[in-house]
GROMACS .gro file of C-alpha atoms in nm:
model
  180
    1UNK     CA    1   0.046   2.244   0.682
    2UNK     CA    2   0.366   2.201   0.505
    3UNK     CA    3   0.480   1.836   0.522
    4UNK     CA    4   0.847   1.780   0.444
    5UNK     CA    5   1.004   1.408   0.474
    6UNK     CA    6   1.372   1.579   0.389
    7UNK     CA    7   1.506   1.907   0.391
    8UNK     CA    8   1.257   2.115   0.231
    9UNK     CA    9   1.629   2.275   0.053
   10UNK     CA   10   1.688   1.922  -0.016
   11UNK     CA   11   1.892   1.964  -0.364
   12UNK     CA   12   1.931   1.611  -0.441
   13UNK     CA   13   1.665   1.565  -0.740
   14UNK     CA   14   1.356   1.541  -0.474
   15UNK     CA   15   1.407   1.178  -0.405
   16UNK     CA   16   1.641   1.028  -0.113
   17UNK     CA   17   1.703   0.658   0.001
   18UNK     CA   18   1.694   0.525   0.331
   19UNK     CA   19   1.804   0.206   0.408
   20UNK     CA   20   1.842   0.090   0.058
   21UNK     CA   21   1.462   0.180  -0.053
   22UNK     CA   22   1.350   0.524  -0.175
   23UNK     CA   23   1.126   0.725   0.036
   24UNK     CA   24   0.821   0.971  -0.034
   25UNK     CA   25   0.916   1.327  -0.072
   26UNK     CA   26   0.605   1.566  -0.035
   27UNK     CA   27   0.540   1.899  -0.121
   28UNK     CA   28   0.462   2.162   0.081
   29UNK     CA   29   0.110   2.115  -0.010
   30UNK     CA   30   0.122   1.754   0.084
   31UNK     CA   31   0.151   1.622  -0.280
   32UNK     CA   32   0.346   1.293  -0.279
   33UNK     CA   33   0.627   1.341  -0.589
   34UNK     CA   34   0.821   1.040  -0.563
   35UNK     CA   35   0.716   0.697  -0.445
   36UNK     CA   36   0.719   0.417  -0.208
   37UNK     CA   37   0.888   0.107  -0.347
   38UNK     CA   38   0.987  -0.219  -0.136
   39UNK     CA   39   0.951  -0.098   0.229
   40UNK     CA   40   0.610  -0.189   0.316
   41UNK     CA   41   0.655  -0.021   0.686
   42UNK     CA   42   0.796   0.335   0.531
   43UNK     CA   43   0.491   0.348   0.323
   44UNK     CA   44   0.278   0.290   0.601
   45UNK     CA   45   0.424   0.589   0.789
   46UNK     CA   46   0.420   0.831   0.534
   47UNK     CA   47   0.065   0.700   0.446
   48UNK     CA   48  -0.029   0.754   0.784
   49UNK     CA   49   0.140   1.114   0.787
   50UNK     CA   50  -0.048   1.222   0.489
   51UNK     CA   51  -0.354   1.112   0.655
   52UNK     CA   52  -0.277   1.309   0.929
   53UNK     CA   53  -0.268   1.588   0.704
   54UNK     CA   54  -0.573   1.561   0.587
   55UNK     CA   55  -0.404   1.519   0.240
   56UNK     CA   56  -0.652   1.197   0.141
   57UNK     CA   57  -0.718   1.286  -0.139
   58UNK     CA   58  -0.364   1.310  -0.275
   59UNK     CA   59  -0.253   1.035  -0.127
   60UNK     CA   60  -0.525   0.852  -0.346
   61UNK     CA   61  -0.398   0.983  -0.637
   62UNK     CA   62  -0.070   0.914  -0.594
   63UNK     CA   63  -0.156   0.536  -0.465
   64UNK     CA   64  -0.368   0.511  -0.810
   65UNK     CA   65  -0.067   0.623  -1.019
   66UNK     CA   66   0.195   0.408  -0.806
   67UNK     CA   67  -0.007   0.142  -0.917
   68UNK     CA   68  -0.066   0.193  -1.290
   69UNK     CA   69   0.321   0.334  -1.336
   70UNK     CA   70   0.544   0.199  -1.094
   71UNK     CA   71   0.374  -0.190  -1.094
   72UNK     CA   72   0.130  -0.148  -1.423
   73UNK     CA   73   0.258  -0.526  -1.589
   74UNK     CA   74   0.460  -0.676  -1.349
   75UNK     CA   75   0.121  -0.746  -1.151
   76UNK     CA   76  -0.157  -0.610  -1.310
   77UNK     CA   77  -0.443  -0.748  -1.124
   78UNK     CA   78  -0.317  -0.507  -0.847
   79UNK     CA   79  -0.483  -0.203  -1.058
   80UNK     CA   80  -0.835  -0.298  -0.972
   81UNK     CA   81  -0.760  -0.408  -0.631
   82UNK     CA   82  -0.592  -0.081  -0.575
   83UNK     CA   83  -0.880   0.093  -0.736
   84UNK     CA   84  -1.135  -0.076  -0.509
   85UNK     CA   85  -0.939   0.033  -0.205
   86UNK     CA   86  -0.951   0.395  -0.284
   87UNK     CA   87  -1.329   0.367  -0.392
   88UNK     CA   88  -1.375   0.181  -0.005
   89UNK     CA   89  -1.162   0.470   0.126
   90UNK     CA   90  -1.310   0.768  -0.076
   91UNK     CA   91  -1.686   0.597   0.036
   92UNK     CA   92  -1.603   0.536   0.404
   93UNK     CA   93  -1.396   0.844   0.498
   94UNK     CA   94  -1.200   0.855   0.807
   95UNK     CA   95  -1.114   0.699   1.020
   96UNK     CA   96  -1.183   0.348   0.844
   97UNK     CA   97  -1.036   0.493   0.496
   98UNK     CA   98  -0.725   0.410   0.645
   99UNK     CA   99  -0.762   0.061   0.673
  100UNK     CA  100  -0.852   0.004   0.251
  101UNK     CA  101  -0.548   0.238   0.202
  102UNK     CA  102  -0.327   0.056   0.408
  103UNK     CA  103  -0.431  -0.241   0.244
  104UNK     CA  104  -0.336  -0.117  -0.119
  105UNK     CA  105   0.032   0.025   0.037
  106UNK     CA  106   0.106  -0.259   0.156
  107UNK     CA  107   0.008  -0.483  -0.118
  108UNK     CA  108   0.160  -0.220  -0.366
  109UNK     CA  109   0.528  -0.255  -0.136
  110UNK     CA  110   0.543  -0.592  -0.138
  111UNK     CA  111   0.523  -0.655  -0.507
  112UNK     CA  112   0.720  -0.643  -0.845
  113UNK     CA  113   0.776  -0.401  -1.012
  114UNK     CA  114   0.751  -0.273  -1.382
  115UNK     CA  115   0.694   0.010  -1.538
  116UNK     CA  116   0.767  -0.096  -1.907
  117UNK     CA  117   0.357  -0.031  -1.981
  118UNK     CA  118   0.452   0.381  -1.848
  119UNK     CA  119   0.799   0.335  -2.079
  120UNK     CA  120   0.624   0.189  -2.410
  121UNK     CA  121   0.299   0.482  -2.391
  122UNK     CA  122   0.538   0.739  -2.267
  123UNK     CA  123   0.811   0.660  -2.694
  124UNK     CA  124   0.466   0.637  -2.835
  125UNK     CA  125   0.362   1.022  -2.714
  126UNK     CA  126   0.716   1.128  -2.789
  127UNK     CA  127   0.689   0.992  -3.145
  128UNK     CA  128   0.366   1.146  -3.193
  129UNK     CA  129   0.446   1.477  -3.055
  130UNK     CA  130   0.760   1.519  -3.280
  131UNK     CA  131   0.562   1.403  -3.607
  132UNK     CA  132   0.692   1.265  -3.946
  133UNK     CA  133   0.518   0.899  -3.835
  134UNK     CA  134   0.292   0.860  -4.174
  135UNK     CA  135  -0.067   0.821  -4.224
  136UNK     CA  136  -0.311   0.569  -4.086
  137UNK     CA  137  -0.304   0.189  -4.295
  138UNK     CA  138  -0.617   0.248  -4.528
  139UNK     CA  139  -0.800  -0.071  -4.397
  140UNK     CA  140  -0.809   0.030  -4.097
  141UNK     CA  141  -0.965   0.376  -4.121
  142UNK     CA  142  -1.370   0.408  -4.119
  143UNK     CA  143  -1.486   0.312  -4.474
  144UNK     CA  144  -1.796   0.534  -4.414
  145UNK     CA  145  -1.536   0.843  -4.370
  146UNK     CA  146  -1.552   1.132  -4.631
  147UNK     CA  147  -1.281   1.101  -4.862
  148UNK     CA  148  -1.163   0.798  -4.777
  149UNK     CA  149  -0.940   0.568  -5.066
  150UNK     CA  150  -1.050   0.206  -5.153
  151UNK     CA  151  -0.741   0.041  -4.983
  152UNK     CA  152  -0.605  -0.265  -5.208
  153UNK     CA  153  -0.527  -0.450  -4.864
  154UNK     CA  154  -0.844  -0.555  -4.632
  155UNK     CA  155  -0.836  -0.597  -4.297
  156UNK     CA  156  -0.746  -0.931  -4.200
  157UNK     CA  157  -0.969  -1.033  -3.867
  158UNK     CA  158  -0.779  -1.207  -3.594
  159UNK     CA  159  -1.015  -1.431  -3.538
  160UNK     CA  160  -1.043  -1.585  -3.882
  161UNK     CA  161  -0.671  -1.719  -3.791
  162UNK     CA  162  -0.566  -1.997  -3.637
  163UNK     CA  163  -0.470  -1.924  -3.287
  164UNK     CA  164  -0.684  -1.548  -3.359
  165UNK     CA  165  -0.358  -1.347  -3.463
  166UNK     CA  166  -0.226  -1.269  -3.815
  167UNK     CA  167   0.042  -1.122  -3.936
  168UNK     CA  168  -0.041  -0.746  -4.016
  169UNK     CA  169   0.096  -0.430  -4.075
  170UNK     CA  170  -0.099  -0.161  -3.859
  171UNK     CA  171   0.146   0.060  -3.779
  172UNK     CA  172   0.190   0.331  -4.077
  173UNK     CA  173   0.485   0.294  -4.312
  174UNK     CA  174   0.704   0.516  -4.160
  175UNK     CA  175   0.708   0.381  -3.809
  176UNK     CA  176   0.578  -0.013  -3.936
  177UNK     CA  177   0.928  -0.121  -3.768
  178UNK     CA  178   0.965   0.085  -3.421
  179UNK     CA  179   0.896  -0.135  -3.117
  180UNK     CA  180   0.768   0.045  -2.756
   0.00000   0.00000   0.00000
């Protein structure tokens, strides 16, 4: 069943806005590829159409992602909420799945958003995909390693601190500055 919530020519970068809040484009294989932000009744409805689709299963997915990406540290405590709707969902089936899932949308719609935890992990894979970022601080490699150098610096262990942090270096040289 091909679901389209636009113009399946739509040209526009596969998102559009109604009212002021960004809707759920779909796939023609009912794959959700853009998300439901601050209209709790929208995601309802295009919950409820991919349900009707039999598309369950993606719509899980995509509610599980929505949550890590698109809220992640502005609420985090939703990630194991959401998590335990989808495993009530994925246990009960339909019909009653819909209830757990409509739980998490609307939950996930009505609160703020961040996705600065999707931002910072998203540099870090850039950095380590293009290379040149030096070699792991010594101390904090496995001593019991083959061939690995006595470091002259020792791991220093939080909790030995006063207020369990220290001042460290464990980023390698070559990156001991860059903030994600």
């Amino acid at each position: 069943m091909d679901i389209y919530l636009v113009d399946p020519n739509y040209q526009g970068g596969g998102r559009g806005y109604l009212a002021g809040y960004e809707y759920a484009v779909f796939r023609s294989d009912g794959v959700m590829v853009s998300r439901i932000f601050s209209d709790e009744n929208a995601a309802l409805h295009y919950l409820a159409r991919l349900l009707d689709a039999d598309a369950m299963l993606p719509a899980i997915r995509r509610i599980l992602v929505i949550a890590c990406e698109d809220i992640g540290l502005a609420y985090p405590q939703i990630i194991p909420i959401v998590k335990s709707c989808c495993d009530i969902a994925l246990q009960v089936g339909m019909p009653e799945a819909r209830i757990a899932l409509g739980d998490a949308v609307i939950l996930m719609a009505t609160s703020p958003k961040s996705h600065s935890g999707d931002d910072a992990i998203s540099m870090a894979m850039a950095d380590v995909k293009m290379g040149g970022f030096g070699d792991i601080p010594a101390f904090l490699k496995d001593a019991t390693a083959p061939g690995r150098k006595t470091s002259k610096e020792t791991y220093k262990y939080p909790h030995d601190y006063p207020n369990h942090w220290v001042a460290q270096q464990y980023l390698p040289d070559d990156i001991k500055d860059k903030k994600y």
